[in-house]
Amino acid sequence: MSSTEVARTAVGILGNIIALFLFLSPVPTFISIWKKGSVEQYSPVPYLATFINCMVWVLYGLPMVHPHSTLVVTINGTGFVIELVYLILFIVFSNRGNRLRVIMIALVEIIFVAIVALLTLTMVHTTDRRSMIVGTICILFNIMMYASPLSVMKMVIRTKSVEYMPFFLSLAAFGNGIAWTTYALIRFDLFITVPNGLGTLFAAAQLTLYAMFYKSTKRQLAERKQGKVEMDLAQVVVTAEPMDKAQNGGGGGVHEVRRT
C-alpha cells in the first residue's frame, strides 16, 4: 500500500470518528425533548436531510457503484440507523400535524433512494457511470444536509437567540467537513470534495452566529427565568389575599358576639 493510500485511509478513519460525533451530537437535544415530552420549536429538517444523505452515500460506496469506498459505507450506514432513531423520537413527541409530515417525507425519501438504486444497478453497467450518477445525487443531498440549518440560522438572526441551534451539531459538522474534504483531496474525488467543502463553510457560518448571539441568548434565558419566578410569586400573593380576607371577616364576627 502506497503512502498516499495509507494517508487517505488514516484520514478516512478520522473522518468516520468525527462523523460519528456529528451523528451523535443531537443526543442532548433529544434527551431534552424526552424530558419535556415535546419537540417544542426544534425543526425536523436537519434530521430528514441527514437521513436521506446517509442513504445515498451508502449507495455510492457500494463496490458495484464506487469500488474501494468501504469507509464511506461504514459511517453512513451507522448514520442511517442513528438518524432513524432520531426521526422516531421526533415523531413520538410531535403534534399530529408535524408527525404526519415527518412520516410522509421520510417515506418519500426511502422510496426515492430505492428507485435510484434499482435504476442505477439494472440500467447502468459500468462503475464509472454509476459513480457519476449516484455521486451527482450525493452532492445535492450532502449540500442539503449541511444547508438544512439555514432555516434555524434565519430564526437565530431574527430572535438573536441560539437556543434552538445546537452548538455541538454545528461544531461536529465543521470538523466533519474538514476531515472529508481532506480525504477527498488526497486522491481527488469531486463528489466528496464539493459538498464537504461547502459544508465546512456552512458550519463555520453557524459557529460564527453562535459566537455572536451566545451572550444575548444567556440574557434572554435569564430574563425568562426571572419573569417566571415573578409570575409564580404574584400567583402566591393573589392566592393568599382571599385567605386573609376570610380570616379578617371571621374575626369580626366573633368580636360582635362578644359585645352582645
PDB file of C-alpha atoms in Angstrom:
ATOM      1  CA  MET A   1       0.000   0.000   0.000  1.00  0.00           C
ATOM      2  CA  SER A   2       1.453   3.387  -1.032  1.00  0.00           C
ATOM      3  CA  SER A   3       1.969   6.261   1.405  1.00  0.00           C
ATOM      4  CA  THR A   4      -0.893   8.114  -0.314  1.00  0.00           C
ATOM      5  CA  GLU A   5      -3.289   5.242   0.334  1.00  0.00           C
ATOM      6  CA  VAL A   6      -2.120   4.969   3.947  1.00  0.00           C
ATOM      7  CA  ALA A   7      -2.707   8.689   4.466  1.00  0.00           C
ATOM      8  CA  ARG A   8      -6.126   8.521   2.793  1.00  0.00           C
ATOM      9  CA  THR A   9      -7.150   5.539   4.929  1.00  0.00           C
ATOM     10  CA  ALA A  10      -5.958   7.276   8.115  1.00  0.00           C
ATOM     11  CA  VAL A  11      -7.887  10.456   7.266  1.00  0.00           C
ATOM     12  CA  GLY A  12     -10.911   8.324   6.326  1.00  0.00           C
ATOM     13  CA  ILE A  13     -10.845   6.612   9.733  1.00  0.00           C
ATOM     14  CA  LEU A  14     -10.565  10.029  11.404  1.00  0.00           C
ATOM     15  CA  GLY A  15     -13.472  11.175   9.237  1.00  0.00           C
ATOM     16  CA  ASN A  16     -15.501   8.187  10.440  1.00  0.00           C
ATOM     17  CA  ILE A  17     -14.832   9.094  14.071  1.00  0.00           C
ATOM     18  CA  ILE A  18     -15.719  12.774  13.582  1.00  0.00           C
ATOM     19  CA  ALA A  19     -18.799  11.874  11.533  1.00  0.00           C
ATOM     20  CA  LEU A  20     -19.920   9.573  14.346  1.00  0.00           C
ATOM     21  CA  PHE A  21     -19.691  12.538  16.725  1.00  0.00           C
ATOM     22  CA  LEU A  22     -21.702  14.531  14.162  1.00  0.00           C
ATOM     23  CA  PHE A  23     -24.449  11.913  14.140  1.00  0.00           C
ATOM     24  CA  LEU A  24     -24.431  11.629  17.957  1.00  0.00           C
ATOM     25  CA  SER A  25     -24.221  15.384  18.641  1.00  0.00           C
ATOM     26  CA  PRO A  26     -28.033  15.853  18.782  1.00  0.00           C
ATOM     27  CA  VAL A  27     -28.296  13.372  21.702  1.00  0.00           C
ATOM     28  CA  PRO A  28     -28.503  16.195  24.331  1.00  0.00           C
ATOM     29  CA  THR A  29     -31.263  17.805  22.264  1.00  0.00           C
ATOM     30  CA  PHE A  30     -33.291  14.598  22.205  1.00  0.00           C
ATOM     31  CA  ILE A  31     -32.720  13.998  25.925  1.00  0.00           C
ATOM     32  CA  SER A  32     -34.240  17.454  26.484  1.00  0.00           C
ATOM     33  CA  ILE A  33     -37.147  16.601  24.154  1.00  0.00           C
ATOM     34  CA  TRP A  34     -37.678  13.330  26.032  1.00  0.00           C
ATOM     35  CA  LYS A  35     -37.778  15.074  29.427  1.00  0.00           C
ATOM     36  CA  LYS A  36     -40.131  17.836  28.259  1.00  0.00           C
ATOM     37  CA  GLY A  37     -42.326  15.453  26.251  1.00  0.00           C
ATOM     38  CA  SER A  38     -42.347  17.861  23.299  1.00  0.00           C
ATOM     39  CA  VAL A  39     -40.133  18.848  20.344  1.00  0.00           C
ATOM     40  CA  GLU A  40     -41.073  22.498  21.010  1.00  0.00           C
ATOM     41  CA  GLN A  41     -39.584  24.647  18.214  1.00  0.00           C
ATOM     42  CA  TYR A  42     -36.895  22.176  17.125  1.00  0.00           C
ATOM     43  CA  SER A  43     -37.009  21.535  13.385  1.00  0.00           C
ATOM     44  CA  PRO A  44     -37.017  18.005  11.872  1.00  0.00           C
ATOM     45  CA  VAL A  45     -35.370  19.316   8.679  1.00  0.00           C
ATOM     46  CA  PRO A  46     -31.714  18.617   9.680  1.00  0.00           C
ATOM     47  CA  TYR A  47     -32.573  15.017  10.627  1.00  0.00           C
ATOM     48  CA  LEU A  48     -34.592  14.357   7.479  1.00  0.00           C
ATOM     49  CA  ALA A  49     -31.792  15.831   5.366  1.00  0.00           C
ATOM     50  CA  THR A  50     -29.141  13.709   7.108  1.00  0.00           C
ATOM     51  CA  PHE A  51     -31.360  10.620   6.817  1.00  0.00           C
ATOM     52  CA  ILE A  52     -31.531  10.723   3.011  1.00  0.00           C
ATOM     53  CA  ASN A  53     -27.923  11.901   2.784  1.00  0.00           C
ATOM     54  CA  CYS A  54     -26.744   8.744   4.596  1.00  0.00           C
ATOM     55  CA  MET A  55     -28.841   6.525   2.318  1.00  0.00           C
ATOM     56  CA  VAL A  56     -27.443   7.927  -0.926  1.00  0.00           C
ATOM     57  CA  TRP A  57     -23.858   7.778   0.351  1.00  0.00           C
ATOM     58  CA  VAL A  58     -24.285   4.118   1.330  1.00  0.00           C
ATOM     59  CA  LEU A  59     -25.430   3.513  -2.231  1.00  0.00           C
ATOM     60  CA  TYR A  60     -22.442   5.467  -3.589  1.00  0.00           C
ATOM     61  CA  GLY A  61     -19.959   3.481  -1.503  1.00  0.00           C
ATOM     62  CA  LEU A  62     -21.163   0.037  -2.592  1.00  0.00           C
ATOM     63  CA  PRO A  63     -18.478  -1.945  -4.514  1.00  0.00           C
ATOM     64  CA  MET A  64     -20.719  -2.228  -7.578  1.00  0.00           C
ATOM     65  CA  VAL A  65     -21.121   1.573  -7.696  1.00  0.00           C
ATOM     66  CA  HIS A  66     -17.833   3.063  -6.459  1.00  0.00           C
ATOM     67  CA  PRO A  67     -15.190   0.464  -5.521  1.00  0.00           C
ATOM     68  CA  HIS A  68     -12.725   0.942  -2.626  1.00  0.00           C
ATOM     69  CA  SER A  69     -15.101   3.095  -0.574  1.00  0.00           C
ATOM     70  CA  THR A  70     -15.665   0.871   2.448  1.00  0.00           C
ATOM     71  CA  LEU A  71     -15.162   3.739   4.907  1.00  0.00           C
ATOM     72  CA  VAL A  72     -17.923   5.696   3.168  1.00  0.00           C
ATOM     73  CA  VAL A  73     -20.337   2.785   3.622  1.00  0.00           C
ATOM     74  CA  THR A  74     -19.492   2.066   7.276  1.00  0.00           C
ATOM     75  CA  ILE A  75     -20.043   5.568   8.628  1.00  0.00           C
ATOM     76  CA  ASN A  76     -23.105   6.361   6.528  1.00  0.00           C
ATOM     77  CA  GLY A  77     -24.687   3.001   7.365  1.00  0.00           C
ATOM     78  CA  THR A  78     -24.196   3.835  11.041  1.00  0.00           C
ATOM     79  CA  GLY A  79     -25.560   7.331  10.476  1.00  0.00           C
ATOM     80  CA  PHE A  80     -28.646   5.950   8.762  1.00  0.00           C
ATOM     81  CA  VAL A  81     -29.540   3.887  11.855  1.00  0.00           C
ATOM     82  CA  ILE A  82     -28.878   6.799  14.240  1.00  0.00           C
ATOM     83  CA  GLU A  83     -30.974   9.252  12.188  1.00  0.00           C
ATOM     84  CA  LEU A  84     -33.799   6.706  12.020  1.00  0.00           C
ATOM     85  CA  VAL A  85     -33.865   6.629  15.832  1.00  0.00           C
ATOM     86  CA  TYR A  86     -33.960  10.453  15.953  1.00  0.00           C
ATOM     87  CA  LEU A  87     -36.851  10.584  13.494  1.00  0.00           C
ATOM     88  CA  ILE A  88     -38.816   8.013  15.504  1.00  0.00           C
ATOM     89  CA  LEU A  89     -38.337  10.118  18.658  1.00  0.00           C
ATOM     90  CA  PHE A  90     -39.316  13.252  16.732  1.00  0.00           C
ATOM     91  CA  ILE A  91     -42.488  11.542  15.517  1.00  0.00           C
ATOM     92  CA  VAL A  92     -43.383  10.326  19.020  1.00  0.00           C
ATOM     93  CA  PHE A  93     -43.031  13.762  20.636  1.00  0.00           C
ATOM     94  CA  SER A  94     -44.543  15.891  17.836  1.00  0.00           C
ATOM     95  CA  ASN A  95     -48.126  17.073  17.454  1.00  0.00           C
ATOM     96  CA  ARG A  96     -50.334  15.257  14.954  1.00  0.00           C
ATOM     97  CA  GLY A  97     -49.676  17.636  12.046  1.00  0.00           C
ATOM     98  CA  ASN A  98     -45.896  17.505  12.428  1.00  0.00           C
ATOM     99  CA  ARG A  99     -45.971  13.750  12.973  1.00  0.00           C
ATOM    100  CA  LEU A 100     -47.736  13.042   9.666  1.00  0.00           C
ATOM    101  CA  ARG A 101     -45.469  15.461   7.797  1.00  0.00           C
ATOM    102  CA  VAL A 102     -42.273  13.812   9.066  1.00  0.00           C
ATOM    103  CA  ILE A 103     -43.576  10.292   8.305  1.00  0.00           C
ATOM    104  CA  MET A 104     -44.584  11.239   4.752  1.00  0.00           C
ATOM    105  CA  ILE A 105     -41.264  12.960   3.970  1.00  0.00           C
ATOM    106  CA  ALA A 106     -39.241  10.027   5.364  1.00  0.00           C
ATOM    107  CA  LEU A 107     -41.254   7.543   3.268  1.00  0.00           C
ATOM    108  CA  VAL A 108     -40.762   9.632   0.116  1.00  0.00           C
ATOM    109  CA  GLU A 109     -37.011   9.716   0.791  1.00  0.00           C
ATOM    110  CA  ILE A 110     -36.820   5.922   1.198  1.00  0.00           C
ATOM    111  CA  ILE A 111     -38.831   5.320  -1.989  1.00  0.00           C
ATOM    112  CA  PHE A 112     -36.670   7.812  -3.926  1.00  0.00           C
ATOM    113  CA  VAL A 113     -33.382   6.138  -2.930  1.00  0.00           C
ATOM    114  CA  ALA A 114     -34.824   2.679  -3.682  1.00  0.00           C
ATOM    115  CA  ILE A 115     -35.802   3.814  -7.199  1.00  0.00           C
ATOM    116  CA  VAL A 116     -32.368   5.378  -7.809  1.00  0.00           C
ATOM    117  CA  ALA A 117     -30.644   2.173  -6.645  1.00  0.00           C
ATOM    118  CA  LEU A 118     -32.857  -0.038  -8.808  1.00  0.00           C
ATOM    119  CA  LEU A 119     -32.412   2.050 -11.970  1.00  0.00           C
ATOM    120  CA  THR A 120     -28.673   2.557 -11.477  1.00  0.00           C
ATOM    121  CA  LEU A 121     -27.838  -1.083 -10.806  1.00  0.00           C
ATOM    122  CA  THR A 122     -30.032  -2.502 -13.581  1.00  0.00           C
ATOM    123  CA  MET A 123     -29.701   0.054 -16.386  1.00  0.00           C
ATOM    124  CA  VAL A 124     -26.123   1.375 -15.976  1.00  0.00           C
ATOM    125  CA  HIS A 125     -23.400  -1.200 -16.473  1.00  0.00           C
ATOM    126  CA  THR A 126     -20.067   0.412 -15.547  1.00  0.00           C
ATOM    127  CA  THR A 127     -18.865   1.607 -12.145  1.00  0.00           C
ATOM    128  CA  ASP A 128     -17.624   4.890 -13.641  1.00  0.00           C
ATOM    129  CA  ARG A 129     -21.079   5.843 -14.916  1.00  0.00           C
ATOM    130  CA  ARG A 130     -22.769   4.573 -11.769  1.00  0.00           C
ATOM    131  CA  SER A 131     -20.357   6.644  -9.675  1.00  0.00           C
ATOM    132  CA  MET A 132     -21.095   9.724 -11.757  1.00  0.00           C
ATOM    133  CA  ILE A 133     -24.895   9.361 -11.485  1.00  0.00           C
ATOM    134  CA  VAL A 134     -25.064   8.473  -7.800  1.00  0.00           C
ATOM    135  CA  GLY A 135     -22.212  10.864  -6.954  1.00  0.00           C
ATOM    136  CA  THR A 136     -24.074  13.793  -8.508  1.00  0.00           C
ATOM    137  CA  ILE A 137     -27.137  12.947  -6.418  1.00  0.00           C
ATOM    138  CA  CYS A 138     -24.897  12.653  -3.340  1.00  0.00           C
ATOM    139  CA  ILE A 139     -23.536  16.152  -3.925  1.00  0.00           C
ATOM    140  CA  LEU A 140     -27.061  17.588  -3.964  1.00  0.00           C
ATOM    141  CA  PHE A 141     -28.191  15.838  -0.786  1.00  0.00           C
ATOM    142  CA  ASN A 142     -24.904  16.426   1.037  1.00  0.00           C
ATOM    143  CA  ILE A 143     -25.247  20.156   0.387  1.00  0.00           C
ATOM    144  CA  MET A 144     -28.859  19.948   1.572  1.00  0.00           C
ATOM    145  CA  MET A 145     -27.718  18.265   4.795  1.00  0.00           C
ATOM    146  CA  TYR A 146     -25.146  20.949   5.530  1.00  0.00           C
ATOM    147  CA  ALA A 147     -27.511  23.747   4.487  1.00  0.00           C
ATOM    148  CA  SER A 148     -30.524  22.385   6.399  1.00  0.00           C
ATOM    149  CA  PRO A 149     -29.776  24.515   9.496  1.00  0.00           C
ATOM    150  CA  LEU A 150     -30.144  27.663   7.333  1.00  0.00           C
ATOM    151  CA  SER A 151     -33.810  27.907   8.392  1.00  0.00           C
ATOM    152  CA  VAL A 152     -32.666  27.788  12.022  1.00  0.00           C
ATOM    153  CA  MET A 153     -29.967  30.376  11.263  1.00  0.00           C
ATOM    154  CA  LYS A 154     -32.660  32.719   9.946  1.00  0.00           C
ATOM    155  CA  MET A 155     -34.563  32.318  13.222  1.00  0.00           C
ATOM    156  CA  VAL A 156     -31.330  32.948  15.169  1.00  0.00           C
ATOM    157  CA  ILE A 157     -30.754  36.239  13.352  1.00  0.00           C
ATOM    158  CA  ARG A 158     -34.398  37.279  13.853  1.00  0.00           C
ATOM    159  CA  THR A 159     -34.602  36.396  17.565  1.00  0.00           C
ATOM    160  CA  LYS A 160     -30.921  37.000  18.428  1.00  0.00           C
ATOM    161  CA  SER A 161     -31.023  33.655  20.224  1.00  0.00           C
ATOM    162  CA  VAL A 162     -29.169  30.378  19.548  1.00  0.00           C
ATOM    163  CA  GLU A 163     -31.393  28.397  21.930  1.00  0.00           C
ATOM    164  CA  TYR A 164     -32.689  26.144  19.142  1.00  0.00           C
ATOM    165  CA  MET A 165     -29.433  25.853  17.155  1.00  0.00           C
ATOM    166  CA  PRO A 166     -27.460  23.035  18.848  1.00  0.00           C
ATOM    167  CA  PHE A 167     -23.812  24.053  19.248  1.00  0.00           C
ATOM    168  CA  PHE A 168     -22.318  20.544  19.155  1.00  0.00           C
ATOM    169  CA  LEU A 169     -24.134  19.753  15.897  1.00  0.00           C
ATOM    170  CA  SER A 170     -22.538  22.800  14.244  1.00  0.00           C
ATOM    171  CA  LEU A 171     -19.110  22.041  15.709  1.00  0.00           C
ATOM    172  CA  ALA A 172     -19.228  18.394  14.612  1.00  0.00           C
ATOM    173  CA  ALA A 173     -20.391  19.423  11.123  1.00  0.00           C
ATOM    174  CA  PHE A 174     -17.393  21.766  10.854  1.00  0.00           C
ATOM    175  CA  GLY A 175     -14.915  19.055  11.848  1.00  0.00           C
ATOM    176  CA  ASN A 176     -16.624  16.513   9.620  1.00  0.00           C
ATOM    177  CA  GLY A 177     -16.447  18.823   6.607  1.00  0.00           C
ATOM    178  CA  ILE A 178     -12.719  19.440   7.075  1.00  0.00           C
ATOM    179  CA  ALA A 179     -11.919  15.721   7.520  1.00  0.00           C
ATOM    180  CA  TRP A 180     -13.844  14.509   4.453  1.00  0.00           C
ATOM    181  CA  THR A 181     -12.610  17.357   2.260  1.00  0.00           C
ATOM    182  CA  THR A 182      -9.048  16.356   3.152  1.00  0.00           C
ATOM    183  CA  TYR A 183      -9.880  12.683   2.484  1.00  0.00           C
ATOM    184  CA  ALA A 184     -11.224  13.554  -0.976  1.00  0.00           C
ATOM    185  CA  LEU A 185      -8.265  15.750  -1.897  1.00  0.00           C
ATOM    186  CA  ILE A 186      -5.614  13.091  -1.139  1.00  0.00           C
ATOM    187  CA  ARG A 187      -6.934  11.013  -4.035  1.00  0.00           C
ATOM    188  CA  PHE A 188      -9.168  13.528  -5.737  1.00  0.00           C
ATOM    189  CA  ASP A 189     -12.870  12.701  -5.589  1.00  0.00           C
ATOM    190  CA  LEU A 190     -15.018  15.558  -6.888  1.00  0.00           C
ATOM    191  CA  PHE A 191     -18.226  14.092  -5.446  1.00  0.00           C
ATOM    192  CA  ILE A 192     -16.858  14.161  -1.898  1.00  0.00           C
ATOM    193  CA  THR A 193     -14.815  17.379  -2.199  1.00  0.00           C
ATOM    194  CA  VAL A 194     -17.581  19.734  -3.376  1.00  0.00           C
ATOM    195  CA  PRO A 195     -20.307  19.067  -0.766  1.00  0.00           C
ATOM    196  CA  ASN A 196     -17.910  18.754   2.158  1.00  0.00           C
ATOM    197  CA  GLY A 197     -16.023  21.911   1.174  1.00  0.00           C
ATOM    198  CA  LEU A 198     -19.311  23.822   1.083  1.00  0.00           C
ATOM    199  CA  GLY A 199     -20.400  22.068   4.281  1.00  0.00           C
ATOM    200  CA  THR A 200     -17.324  23.405   6.061  1.00  0.00           C
ATOM    201  CA  LEU A 201     -18.321  26.954   5.058  1.00  0.00           C
ATOM    202  CA  PHE A 202     -21.949  26.469   6.198  1.00  0.00           C
ATOM    203  CA  ALA A 203     -20.808  25.078   9.554  1.00  0.00           C
ATOM    204  CA  ALA A 204     -18.335  27.940  10.005  1.00  0.00           C
ATOM    205  CA  ALA A 205     -21.215  30.392   9.450  1.00  0.00           C
ATOM    206  CA  GLN A 206     -23.278  28.613  12.130  1.00  0.00           C
ATOM    207  CA  LEU A 207     -20.400  28.770  14.632  1.00  0.00           C
ATOM    208  CA  THR A 208     -19.965  32.475  13.854  1.00  0.00           C
ATOM    209  CA  LEU A 209     -23.639  33.099  14.626  1.00  0.00           C
ATOM    210  CA  TYR A 210     -23.307  31.102  17.828  1.00  0.00           C
ATOM    211  CA  ALA A 211     -20.410  33.299  18.944  1.00  0.00           C
ATOM    212  CA  MET A 212     -22.334  36.469  18.030  1.00  0.00           C
ATOM    213  CA  PHE A 213     -25.562  35.634  19.872  1.00  0.00           C
ATOM    214  CA  TYR A 214     -24.378  33.437  22.756  1.00  0.00           C
ATOM    215  CA  LYS A 215     -24.435  36.289  25.306  1.00  0.00           C
ATOM    216  CA  SER A 216     -27.813  37.621  24.175  1.00  0.00           C
ATOM    217  CA  THR A 217     -29.234  34.081  24.439  1.00  0.00           C
ATOM    218  CA  LYS A 218     -27.984  33.769  28.029  1.00  0.00           C
ATOM    219  CA  ARG A 219     -29.556  37.131  28.829  1.00  0.00           C
ATOM    220  CA  GLN A 220     -32.905  36.134  27.284  1.00  0.00           C
ATOM    221  CA  LEU A 221     -32.969  32.843  29.178  1.00  0.00           C
ATOM    222  CA  ALA A 222     -32.151  34.628  32.457  1.00  0.00           C
ATOM    223  CA  GLU A 223     -34.910  37.213  31.855  1.00  0.00           C
ATOM    224  CA  ARG A 224     -37.383  34.444  31.028  1.00  0.00           C
ATOM    225  CA  LYS A 225     -36.463  32.583  34.213  1.00  0.00           C
ATOM    226  CA  GLN A 226     -36.770  35.761  36.279  1.00  0.00           C
ATOM    227  CA  GLY A 227     -40.149  36.507  34.715  1.00  0.00           C
ATOM    228  CA  LYS A 228     -41.367  33.021  35.607  1.00  0.00           C
ATOM    229  CA  VAL A 229     -40.242  33.456  39.226  1.00  0.00           C
ATOM    230  CA  GLU A 230     -42.039  36.809  39.471  1.00  0.00           C
ATOM    231  CA  MET A 231     -45.186  35.291  37.966  1.00  0.00           C
ATOM    232  CA  ASP A 232     -45.103  32.449  40.491  1.00  0.00           C
ATOM    233  CA  LEU A 233     -44.696  34.945  43.335  1.00  0.00           C
ATOM    234  CA  ALA A 234     -47.614  37.010  42.017  1.00  0.00           C
ATOM    235  CA  GLN A 235     -49.792  33.898  41.967  1.00  0.00           C
ATOM    236  CA  VAL A 236     -48.861  33.174  45.592  1.00  0.00           C
ATOM    237  CA  VAL A 237     -49.837  36.715  46.611  1.00  0.00           C
ATOM    238  CA  VAL A 238     -53.159  36.546  44.735  1.00  0.00           C
ATOM    239  CA  THR A 239     -53.954  33.196  46.371  1.00  0.00           C
ATOM    240  CA  ALA A 240     -53.069  34.497  49.833  1.00  0.00           C
ATOM    241  CA  GLU A 241     -55.288  37.634  49.661  1.00  0.00           C
ATOM    242  CA  PRO A 242     -58.703  35.845  49.750  1.00  0.00           C
ATOM    243  CA  MET A 243     -57.485  33.758  52.678  1.00  0.00           C
ATOM    244  CA  ASP A 244     -56.550  36.920  54.612  1.00  0.00           C
ATOM    245  CA  LYS A 245     -59.947  38.477  53.895  1.00  0.00           C
ATOM    246  CA  ALA A 246     -61.756  35.343  55.062  1.00  0.00           C
ATOM    247  CA  GLN A 247     -59.767  35.297  58.280  1.00  0.00           C
ATOM    248  CA  ASN A 248     -60.454  39.006  58.934  1.00  0.00           C
ATOM    249  CA  GLY A 249     -64.153  38.529  58.287  1.00  0.00           C
ATOM    250  CA  GLY A 250     -64.319  35.596  60.728  1.00  0.00           C
ATOM    251  CA  GLY A 251     -62.564  37.631  63.443  1.00  0.00           C
ATOM    252  CA  GLY A 252     -65.097  40.466  63.112  1.00  0.00           C
ATOM    253  CA  GLY A 253     -67.977  38.059  63.666  1.00  0.00           C
ATOM    254  CA  VAL A 254     -66.515  36.752  66.898  1.00  0.00           C
ATOM    255  CA  HIS A 255     -65.949  40.283  68.165  1.00  0.00           C
ATOM    256  CA  GLU A 256     -69.604  41.242  67.639  1.00  0.00           C
ATOM    257  CA  VAL A 257     -70.804  38.159  69.520  1.00  0.00           C
ATOM    258  CA  ARG A 258     -68.667  39.111  72.493  1.00  0.00           C
ATOM    259  CA  ARG A 259     -70.178  42.586  72.539  1.00  0.00           C
ATOM    260  CA  THR A 260     -73.661  41.092  72.753  1.00  0.00           C
TER     261      THR A 260
END
